[in-house]
C-alpha positions as a Python dict, from the first residue, in 0.01 Angstrom:
ca = {
    (1, 'M'): (0, 0, 0),
    (2, 'A'): (-274, 37, -241),
    (3, 'E'): (-487, -278, -108),
    (4, 'T'): (-477, -203, 219),
    (5, 'G'): (-643, 177, 128),
    (6, 'K'): (-919, 28, -47),
    (7, 'G'): (-960, -233, 244),
    (8, 'V'): (-990, 53, 456),
    (9, 'N'): (-1259, 272, 267),
    (10, 'A'): (-1461, -72, 219),
    (11, 'G'): (-1507, -139, 580),
    (12, 'K'): (-1557, 231, 636),
    (13, 'L'): (-1854, 209, 384),
    (14, 'A'): (-1996, -108, 564),
    (15, 'S'): (-1905, 15, 926),
    (16, 'N'): (-2166, 330, 778),
    (17, 'V'): (-2444, 112, 565),
    (18, 'Q'): (-2490, -46, 913),
    (19, 'K'): (-2516, 286, 1088),
    (20, 'R'): (-2760, 388, 884),
    (21, 'I'): (-2926, 49, 889),
    (22, 'T'): (-2931, 30, 1292),
    (23, 'R'): (-3049, 403, 1313),
    (24, 'A'): (-3387, 355, 1057),
    (25, 'Q'): (-3453, 77, 1306),
    (26, 'E'): (-3443, 249, 1583),
    (27, 'K'): (-3646, 529, 1461),
    (28, 'M'): (-3930, 241, 1354),
    (29, 'M'): (-3942, 92, 1666),
    (30, 'Q'): (-3983, 431, 1839),
    (31, 'K'): (-4264, 516, 1573),
    (32, 'L'): (-4401, 229, 1639),
    (33, 'G'): (-4378, 277, 1994),
    (34, 'K'): (-4129, -37, 2103),
    (35, 'A'): (-3847, 197, 2164),
    (36, 'D'): (-3891, 477, 2396),
    (37, 'E'): (-3743, 796, 2272),
    (38, 'T'): (-3492, 1070, 2422),
    (39, 'K'): (-3646, 1378, 2497),
    (40, 'D'): (-3487, 1730, 2551),
    (41, 'T'): (-3697, 1991, 2514),
    (42, 'A'): (-3544, 2332, 2617),
    (43, 'F'): (-3296, 2196, 2314),
    (44, 'E'): (-3585, 2140, 2106),
    (45, 'E'): (-3730, 2517, 2175),
    (46, 'S'): (-3356, 2611, 2091),
    (47, 'V'): (-3375, 2458, 1726),
    (48, 'A'): (-3761, 2550, 1694),
    (49, 'N'): (-3610, 2957, 1725),
    (50, 'F'): (-3338, 2856, 1508),
    (51, 'N'): (-3501, 2803, 1215),
    (52, 'K'): (-3722, 3055, 1312),
    (53, 'Q'): (-3473, 3269, 1270),
    (54, 'M'): (-3281, 3166, 996),
    (55, 'T'): (-3580, 3156, 794),
    (56, 'E'): (-3651, 3525, 913),
    (57, 'G'): (-3306, 3600, 811),
    (58, 'T'): (-3326, 3463, 506),
    (59, 'K'): (-3599, 3676, 382),
    (60, 'L'): (-3438, 3936, 513),
    (61, 'Q'): (-3142, 3876, 280),
    (62, 'R'): (-3345, 3789, -22),
    (63, 'D'): (-3522, 4174, 0),
    (64, 'L'): (-3239, 4375, 111),
    (65, 'R'): (-3056, 4244, -226),
    (66, 'A'): (-3345, 4329, -386),
    (67, 'Y'): (-3339, 4663, -229),
    (68, 'L'): (-3016, 4728, -321),
    (69, 'A'): (-3057, 4630, -704),
    (70, 'A'): (-3360, 4876, -724),
    (71, 'V'): (-3120, 5093, -595),
    (72, 'K'): (-2871, 5039, -875),
    (73, 'T'): (-3125, 5072, -1110),
    (74, 'M'): (-3249, 5424, -990),
    (75, 'H'): (-2877, 5489, -1001),
    (76, 'E'): (-2863, 5418, -1338),
    (77, 'S'): (-3241, 5583, -1483),
    (78, 'S'): (-3147, 5864, -1300),
    (79, 'K'): (-2787, 5929, -1465),
    (80, 'R'): (-2932, 5828, -1794),
    (81, 'L'): (-3188, 6107, -1730),
    (82, 'Q'): (-2935, 6369, -1642),
    (83, 'D'): (-2704, 6285, -1861),
    (84, 'C'): (-3014, 6336, -2134),
    (85, 'L'): (-3048, 6707, -1955),
    (86, 'A'): (-2686, 6800, -1973),
    (87, 'D'): (-2702, 6659, -2361),
    (88, 'M'): (-2979, 6909, -2456),
    (89, 'Y'): (-2859, 7171, -2249),
    (90, 'E'): (-2745, 7470, -2480),
    (91, 'P'): (-2463, 7654, -2417),
    (92, 'D'): (-2576, 7992, -2427),
    (93, 'W'): (-2863, 7903, -2126),
    (94, 'F'): (-2844, 8001, -1820),
    (95, 'G'): (-2624, 7721, -1601),
    (96, 'K'): (-2498, 7544, -1849),
    (97, 'E'): (-2165, 7455, -1647),
    (98, 'E'): (-2378, 7424, -1329),
    (99, 'M'): (-2586, 7139, -1488),
    (100, 'D'): (-2264, 7005, -1596),
    (101, 'A'): (-2164, 6953, -1232),
    (102, 'L'): (-2485, 6893, -1117),
    (103, 'A'): (-2558, 6571, -1303),
    (104, 'E'): (-2198, 6492, -1226),
    (105, 'D'): (-2286, 6546, -849),
    (106, 'T'): (-2616, 6343, -873),
    (107, 'D'): (-2394, 6040, -1016),
    (108, 'V'): (-2164, 6047, -715),
    (109, 'I'): (-2408, 6046, -471),
    (110, 'W'): (-2567, 5745, -590),
    (111, 'D'): (-2293, 5610, -598),
    (112, 'D'): (-2150, 5650, -255),
    (113, 'F'): (-2549, 5605, -143),
    (114, 'Y'): (-2536, 5251, -335),
    (115, 'Q'): (-2148, 5120, -165),
    (116, 'K'): (-2161, 5241, 198),
    (117, 'L'): (-2545, 5003, 186),
    (118, 'V'): (-2326, 4736, 36),
    (119, 'D'): (-2012, 4779, 281),
    (120, 'S'): (-2279, 4850, 593),
    (121, 'A'): (-2611, 4586, 528),
    (122, 'L'): (-2487, 4351, 251),
    (123, 'I'): (-2222, 4268, 391),
    (124, 'S'): (-2273, 4237, 721),
    (125, 'M'): (-2622, 4016, 641),
    (126, 'D'): (-2435, 3756, 479),
    (127, 'T'): (-2181, 3748, 730),
    (128, 'Y'): (-2490, 3718, 1018),
    (129, 'M'): (-2616, 3434, 782),
    (130, 'A'): (-2284, 3225, 704),
    (131, 'Q'): (-2330, 3098, 1027),
    (132, 'F'): (-2653, 2921, 1000),
    (133, 'P'): (-2550, 2666, 757),
    (134, 'E'): (-2287, 2479, 964),
    (135, 'I'): (-2492, 2479, 1289),
    (136, 'K'): (-2755, 2356, 1079),
    (137, 'A'): (-2558, 2065, 1027),
    (138, 'R'): (-2423, 2020, 1362),
    (139, 'I'): (-2789, 2016, 1492),
    (140, 'A'): (-2879, 1731, 1219),
    (141, 'K'): (-2562, 1549, 1324),
    (142, 'R'): (-2684, 1566, 1692),
    (143, 'E'): (-3003, 1374, 1577),
    (144, 'R'): (-2827, 1147, 1437),
    (145, 'K'): (-2601, 1031, 1748),
    (146, 'L'): (-2911, 1100, 1948),
    (147, 'V'): (-3066, 768, 1756),
    (148, 'D'): (-2732, 586, 1784),
    (149, 'F'): (-2749, 672, 2194),
    (150, 'D'): (-3084, 524, 2206),
    (151, 'S'): (-2997, 252, 2006),
    (152, 'A'): (-2703, 125, 2192),
    (153, 'R'): (-2910, 227, 2577),
    (154, 'H'): (-3194, -11, 2399),
    (155, 'H'): (-2972, -265, 2347),
    (156, 'F'): (-2752, -270, 2633),
    (157, 'A'): (-3042, -281, 2825),
    (158, 'S'): (-3186, -600, 2620),
    (159, 'I'): (-2857, -767, 2678),
    (160, 'Q'): (-2921, -672, 3022),
    (161, 'K'): (-3332, -817, 3045),
    (162, 'S'): (-3199, -1113, 2839),
    (163, 'K'): (-2894, -1269, 3107),
    (164, 'K'): (-3085, -1431, 3293),
    (165, 'K'): (-3301, -1630, 3059),
    (166, 'D'): (-3020, -1694, 2875),
    (167, 'E'): (-2829, -1814, 3178),
    (168, 'A'): (-3127, -2083, 3208),
    (169, 'K'): (-3182, -2197, 2910),
    (170, 'I'): (-2779, -2264, 2921),
    (171, 'A'): (-2794, -2468, 3241),
    (172, 'K'): (-2959, -2785, 3214),
    (173, 'P'): (-2765, -2838, 2848),
    (174, 'L'): (-2455, -2778, 2983),
    (175, 'A'): (-2485, -3014, 3317),
    (176, 'L'): (-2602, -3279, 3070),
    (177, 'M'): (-2259, -3200, 2867),
    (178, 'E'): (-2046, -3155, 3131),
    (179, 'K'): (-2158, -3535, 3282),
    (180, 'A'): (-2121, -3617, 2961),
    (181, 'A'): (-1723, -3501, 2943),
    (182, 'P'): (-1421, -3605, 3094),
    (183, 'G'): (-1283, -3512, 3466),
    (184, 'W'): (-1059, -3221, 3286),
    (185, 'A'): (-1332, -3082, 3108),
    (186, 'Q'): (-1566, -2993, 3343),
    (187, 'G'): (-1602, -2661, 3408),
    (188, 'I'): (-1472, -2542, 3102),
    (189, 'I'): (-1744, -2499, 2891),
    (190, 'T'): (-1974, -2338, 3139),
    (191, 'A'): (-1707, -2077, 3202),
    (192, 'H'): (-1715, -2056, 2768),
    (193, 'Q'): (-2071, -1963, 2811),
    (194, 'I'): (-2052, -1700, 3097),
    (195, 'A'): (-1732, -1561, 2892),
    (196, 'Q'): (-1934, -1526, 2589),
    (197, 'T'): (-2216, -1391, 2766),
    (198, 'N'): (-1999, -1124, 2988),
    (199, 'L'): (-1779, -979, 2628),
    (200, 'S'): (-2126, -912, 2453),
    (201, 'R'): (-2222, -706, 2782),
    (202, 'S'): (-1889, -540, 2817),
    (203, 'Q'): (-1909, -479, 2457),
    (204, 'A'): (-2263, -286, 2455),
    (205, 'E'): (-2188, -125, 2768),
    (206, 'E'): (-1875, 19, 2554),
    (207, 'E'): (-2052, 103, 2277),
    (208, 'L'): (-2337, 277, 2491),
    (209, 'G'): (-2054, 475, 2669),
    (210, 'K'): (-1902, 548, 2326),
    (211, 'A'): (-2300, 724, 2188),
    (212, 'Q'): (-2387, 892, 2484),
    (213, 'K'): (-2016, 1107, 2498),
    (214, 'V'): (-2074, 1189, 2157),
    (215, 'F'): (-2377, 1267, 2170),
    (216, 'E'): (-2388, 1522, 2531),
    (217, 'E'): (-2049, 1647, 2370),
    (218, 'I'): (-2204, 1791, 2029),
    (219, 'S'): (-2592, 1884, 2248),
    (220, 'Y'): (-2306, 2031, 2508),
    (221, 'D'): (-2172, 2271, 2243),
    (222, 'L'): (-2495, 2323, 2112),
    (223, 'Q'): (-2718, 2426, 2408),
    (224, 'E'): (-2457, 2699, 2436),
    (225, 'E'): (-2437, 2864, 2137),
    (226, 'L'): (-2859, 2850, 1991),
    (227, 'P'): (-2976, 3069, 2273),
    (228, 'T'): (-2669, 3326, 2201),
    (229, 'L'): (-2735, 3300, 1846),
    (230, 'W'): (-3098, 3397, 1932),
    (231, 'N'): (-3035, 3686, 2147),
    (232, 'S'): (-2774, 3783, 1895),
    (233, 'R'): (-3068, 3883, 1621),
    (234, 'V'): (-3240, 4200, 1776),
    (235, 'G'): (-2902, 4361, 1762),
    (236, 'F'): (-2825, 4262, 1394),
    (237, 'Y'): (-3159, 4431, 1310),
    (238, 'V'): (-3091, 4733, 1496),
    (239, 'T'): (-2753, 4781, 1358),
    (240, 'T'): (-2869, 4689, 947),
    (241, 'F'): (-3174, 4885, 979),
    (242, 'Q'): (-3035, 5230, 1158),
    (243, 'N'): (-2719, 5177, 919),
    (244, 'V'): (-3002, 5167, 611),
    (245, 'A'): (-3236, 5506, 765),
    (246, 'G'): (-2909, 5676, 862),
    (247, 'L'): (-2771, 5613, 521),
    (248, 'E'): (-3095, 5676, 303),
    (249, 'E'): (-3170, 6022, 513),
    (250, 'K'): (-2809, 6174, 451),
    (251, 'F'): (-2869, 6082, 85),
    (252, 'H'): (-3223, 6219, 50),
    (253, 'R'): (-3105, 6508, 199),
    (254, 'E'): (-2833, 6567, -29),
    (255, 'M'): (-3016, 6474, -296),
    (256, 'G'): (-3238, 6739, -217),
    (257, 'K'): (-3024, 6973, -218),
    (258, 'L'): (-2962, 6921, -577),
    (259, 'N'): (-3263, 6912, -688),
    (260, 'Q'): (-3358, 7276, -529),
    (261, 'N'): (-3049, 7379, -703),
    (262, 'L'): (-3188, 7238, -1014),
    (263, 'F'): (-3512, 7389, -979),
    (264, 'D'): (-3351, 7703, -917),
    (265, 'I'): (-3142, 7672, -1316),
    (266, 'M'): (-3483, 7584, -1442),
    (267, 'T'): (-3646, 7911, -1325),
    (268, 'K'): (-3369, 8119, -1416),
    (269, 'L'): (-3329, 7987, -1797),
    (270, 'E'): (-3738, 8026, -1756),
    (271, 'E'): (-3657, 8433, -1670),
    (272, 'Q'): (-3416, 8438, -1927),
    (273, 'R'): (-3628, 8316, -2195),
    (274, 'Q'): (-3881, 8558, -2087),
    (275, 'A'): (-3656, 8844, -2122),
    (276, 'K'): (-3545, 8715, -2491),
    (277, 'K'): (-3955, 8672, -2599),
    (278, 'P'): (-4031, 8914, -2811),
    (279, 'V'): (-4324, 9109, -2759),
    (280, 'K'): (-4610, 9002, -2994),
    (281, 'T'): (-4843, 9275, -3068),
    (282, 'T'): (-5184, 9299, -3282),
    (283, 'G'): (-5413, 9556, -3337),
    (284, 'K'): (-5470, 9811, -3058),
    (285, 'S'): (-5216, 9641, -2807),
    (286, 'E'): (-4958, 9710, -3105),
    (287, 'A'): (-5082, 10081, -3143),
    (288, 'A'): (-5013, 10091, -2726),
    (289, 'A'): (-4630, 9914, -2783),
    (290, 'N'): (-4587, 10149, -3045),
    (291, 'H'): (-4731, 10479, -2896),
    (292, 'N'): (-4554, 10403, -2537),
    (293, 'A'): (-4228, 10342, -2696),
    (294, 'T'): (-4238, 10692, -2860),
    (295, 'A'): (-4299, 10872, -2554),
    (296, 'A'): (-4036, 10669, -2327),
    (297, 'S'): (-3758, 10746, -2580),
    (298, 'E'): (-3873, 11148, -2645),
    (299, 'S'): (-3941, 11210, -2227),
    (300, 'D'): (-3615, 10989, -2142),
    (301, 'T'): (-3394, 10865, -2413),
    (302, 'T'): (-3150, 10709, -2106),
    (303, 'T'): (-3462, 10494, -1977),
    (304, 'P'): (-3379, 10097, -2024),
    (305, 'A'): (-3579, 9916, -2273),
    (306, 'S'): (-3662, 9658, -1971),
    (307, 'K'): (-3817, 9965, -1787),
    (308, 'L'): (-4046, 9993, -2024),
    (309, 'R'): (-4433, 9948, -1984),
    (310, 'L'): (-4702, 9841, -2217),
    (311, 'G'): (-4988, 9975, -2204),
    (312, 'P'): (-5262, 10183, -2409),
    (313, 'P'): (-5116, 10447, -2643),
    (314, 'V'): (-4990, 10776, -2536),
    (315, 'P'): (-5158, 11081, -2688),
    (316, 'R'): (-5028, 11331, -2881),
    (317, 'P'): (-5158, 11687, -2786),
    (318, 'P'): (-5299, 11894, -3077),
    (319, 'R'): (-5050, 12170, -3130),
    (320, 'P'): (-5282, 12526, -2990),
    (321, 'S'): (-5275, 12851, -3077),
    (322, 'P'): (-4972, 13109, -3022),
    (323, 'A'): (-5214, 13274, -2775),
    (324, 'K'): (-5319, 12970, -2630),
    (325, 'D'): (-4873, 12886, -2617),
    (326, 'A'): (-4815, 13228, -2436),
    (327, 'K'): (-5154, 13157, -2174),
    (328, 'T'): (-4997, 12784, -2051),
    (329, 'D'): (-4627, 12895, -2043),
    (330, 'I'): (-4741, 13170, -1764),
    (331, 'I'): (-4946, 12921, -1592),
    (332, 'N'): (-4657, 12653, -1588),
    (333, 'L'): (-4400, 12913, -1466),
    (334, 'F'): (-4649, 13097, -1152),
    (335, 'E'): (-4797, 12731, -1083),
    (336, 'D'): (-5022, 12808, -782),
    (337, 'A'): (-4968, 13258, -807),
    (338, 'V'): (-5207, 13467, -902),
    (339, 'V'): (-5200, 13479, -1360),
    (340, 'P'): (-5375, 13761, -1498),
    (341, 'D'): (-5644, 13684, -1791),
    (342, 'I'): (-5471, 13704, -2139),
    (343, 'N'): (-5677, 13798, -2361),
    (344, 'V'): (-5565, 13738, -2711),
    (345, 'T'): (-5751, 13737, -2998),
    (346, 'T'): (-5712, 13588, -3316),
    (347, 'P'): (-5806, 13615, -3636),
    (348, 'S'): (-6062, 13320, -3648),
    (349, 'Q'): (-6214, 13429, -3315),
    (350, 'T'): (-6289, 13802, -3440),
    (351, 'D'): (-6650, 13662, -3566),
    (352, 'T'): (-6767, 13330, -3492),
    (353, 'S'): (-7134, 13379, -3588),
    (354, 'A'): (-7041, 13290, -3943),
    (355, 'T'): (-6912, 12963, -3879),
    (356, 'T'): (-7038, 12831, -3564),
    (357, 'P'): (-7315, 12603, -3618),
    (358, 'P'): (-7641, 12567, -3411),
    (359, 'N'): (-7680, 12444, -3114),
    (360, 'D'): (-7860, 12114, -3176),
    (361, 'A'): (-7565, 12057, -3466),
    (362, 'T'): (-7359, 12081, -3209),
    (363, 'T'): (-7483, 11838, -2938),
    (364, 'V'): (-7535, 11529, -3240),
    (365, 'T'): (-7139, 11611, -3336),
    (366, 'N'): (-6984, 11533, -2987),
    (367, 'G'): (-7206, 11491, -2747),
    (368, 'S'): (-7368, 11684, -2444),
    (369, 'S'): (-7175, 11640, -2065),
    (370, 'D'): (-7548, 11761, -1899),
    (371, 'A'): (-7707, 11501, -2111),
    (372, 'E'): (-7914, 11243, -1901),
    (373, 'V'): (-7708, 10904, -1862),
    (374, 'P'): (-7883, 10581, -1976),
    (375, 'S'): (-7923, 10300, -1796),
    (376, 'G'): (-7616, 10055, -1777),
    (377, 'V'): (-7372, 10327, -1870),
    (378, 'A'): (-7062, 10358, -1522),
    (379, 'Y'): (-6978, 10734, -1635),
    (380, 'K'): (-6915, 10957, -1909),
    (381, 'V'): (-6511, 11025, -2044),
    (382, 'K'): (-6459, 11282, -2254),
    (383, 'A'): (-6196, 11245, -2567),
    (384, 'M'): (-5918, 11498, -2518),
    (385, 'H'): (-5714, 11367, -2838),
    (386, 'D'): (-5824, 11205, -3176),
    (387, 'Y'): (-5783, 10888, -3187),
    (388, 'A'): (-5810, 10651, -3524),
    (389, 'A'): (-5908, 10303, -3471),
    (390, 'T'): (-5685, 10004, -3570),
    (391, 'D'): (-5951, 9764, -3529),
    (392, 'S'): (-6318, 9639, -3602),
    (393, 'D'): (-6378, 9673, -3253),
    (394, 'E'): (-6236, 10004, -3162),
    (395, 'L'): (-6419, 10350, -3153),
    (396, 'D'): (-6272, 10618, -3386),
    (397, 'L'): (-6243, 10913, -3152),
    (398, 'K'): (-6241, 11296, -3228),
    (399, 'A'): (-6123, 11607, -2953),
    (400, 'G'): (-6400, 11678, -2778),
    (401, 'D'): (-6656, 11352, -2833),
    (402, 'I'): (-6840, 11249, -2475),
    (403, 'V'): (-6835, 10838, -2449),
    (404, 'L'): (-7053, 10663, -2246),
    (405, 'V'): (-6835, 10343, -2037),
    (406, 'L'): (-7019, 10099, -2029),
    (407, 'P'): (-6836, 9790, -1781),
    (408, 'F'): (-6761, 9460, -1983),
    (409, 'D'): (-6978, 9132, -2021),
    (410, 'N'): (-6677, 8960, -1956),
    (411, 'P'): (-6447, 9148, -1714),
    (412, 'D'): (-6155, 8901, -1808),
    (413, 'E'): (-6179, 9029, -2174),
    (414, 'Q'): (-6058, 9361, -2030),
    (415, 'D'): (-5714, 9510, -2190),
    (416, 'E'): (-5534, 9722, -1923),
    (417, 'G'): (-5576, 10087, -1995),
    (418, 'W'): (-5876, 9987, -2254),
    (419, 'L'): (-6224, 10083, -2198),
    (420, 'L'): (-6560, 10029, -2405),
    (421, 'G'): (-6827, 10237, -2457),
    (422, 'V'): (-7050, 10406, -2738),
    (423, 'K'): (-7061, 10804, -2834),
    (424, 'E'): (-7302, 11000, -2656),
    (425, 'S'): (-7361, 11171, -3019),
    (426, 'H'): (-7451, 10796, -3157),
    (427, 'W'): (-7658, 10716, -2884),
    (428, 'L'): (-7904, 11039, -2863),
    (429, 'V'): (-8044, 10989, -3218),
    (430, 'N'): (-8039, 10559, -3189),
    (431, 'K'): (-8091, 10489, -2839),
    (432, 'D'): (-7887, 10166, -2951),
    (433, 'L'): (-7579, 10102, -2667),
    (434, 'T'): (-7533, 9839, -2922),
    (435, 'A'): (-7282, 9997, -3158),
    (436, 'K'): (-6993, 9981, -2882),
    (437, 'G'): (-6619, 9991, -2916),
    (438, 'V'): (-6289, 9942, -2693),
    (439, 'F'): (-6069, 10274, -2702),
    (440, 'P'): (-5821, 10404, -2462),
    (441, 'E'): (-5821, 10521, -2128),
    (442, 'N'): (-5561, 10760, -2166),
    (443, 'F'): (-5694, 10988, -2460),
    (444, 'T'): (-6008, 11078, -2245),
    (445, 'Q'): (-6117, 11226, -1914),
    (446, 'R'): (-6350, 11163, -1707),
    (447, 'L'): (-6627, 11346, -1667),
}
């Protein structure tokens, strides 16, 4: 039984080798132009389209896999970035729980996006490309069967062509042999030769019929499938890219919402930081903060700290004499009503001739509201309260001082509620505006 199997395999191998030799000979004859080749223009066009479609599909499959690999890489990078932020986010910062939930939601959206791309794009792409190797193998088989058919066709044609020549060549020798043969043998030799010729012709015709049948069967199936496959590419491309575009649109829409949430959390965190940030004050700013805080606490002890606004120092007016207090109280009581002039004389007002300095001396001390305004001065103000300078760039003020207000060289350097100026008394004596300094505006009154 084993020997029989070996014999069958050896016979099949020999048959295959013989077929390859015959095909090689046939192709060589066709290339040399000594044998014609069966042509099918429509089928050749279908094969060209098939090869083009397979090339394009292979490239699309490769690029789609690269795209999915990039999505996976971006997912991993995004997850690491979100985890880093979540790890750094301190428990007392605004939105700690929201930040942790946002990191989880981001990871879920990335994973869902990748998996749906695989299901709706990559798997269908692989299924689409799986049909090409099998069809390509059948096209190659058809080409081999076409060579077998051409070879059988040429063999049969050659037998048909040589039949007459062989019969003429055999006729003369056979006539001589028949003459020399006994009577009973005459005609047998001729019949044998004719039978041999007819056998070869029948075998060639049978082989041609078999080769033609196999070739036509495989050609018929391919002629039906190749155009259908070629036309299917458009629908496949449409479906694939619609799926990818739809998934991307959904992914970016959902990620956009999460990114907006992250932006809002960061904004609230910055507001929290600003609210907790201590106010750093130096020089005049520190004085302003202290004065404002004191005034706010004295005027309204129920005002929350968040309502306080930093500004220039709030002055504490000097305590006037009792007589002036009485007159002021009456004016405040009746407001617009006519108030009789109350003249209360104090001991210090009984005789001012001995203590009042000369007019020119008083000009030198405080300045005069009637003095000419020099060039470059915006306007004049009068100090209503004393102000002790806390920095080298500030002016010391006494109640009653006249100050020439100057514009800042750089408006950005001006602090809110502060003015720049020169005491008029200095200007009257020295005619110099360089001895300028800043002072709180709410300590003065514009003239």
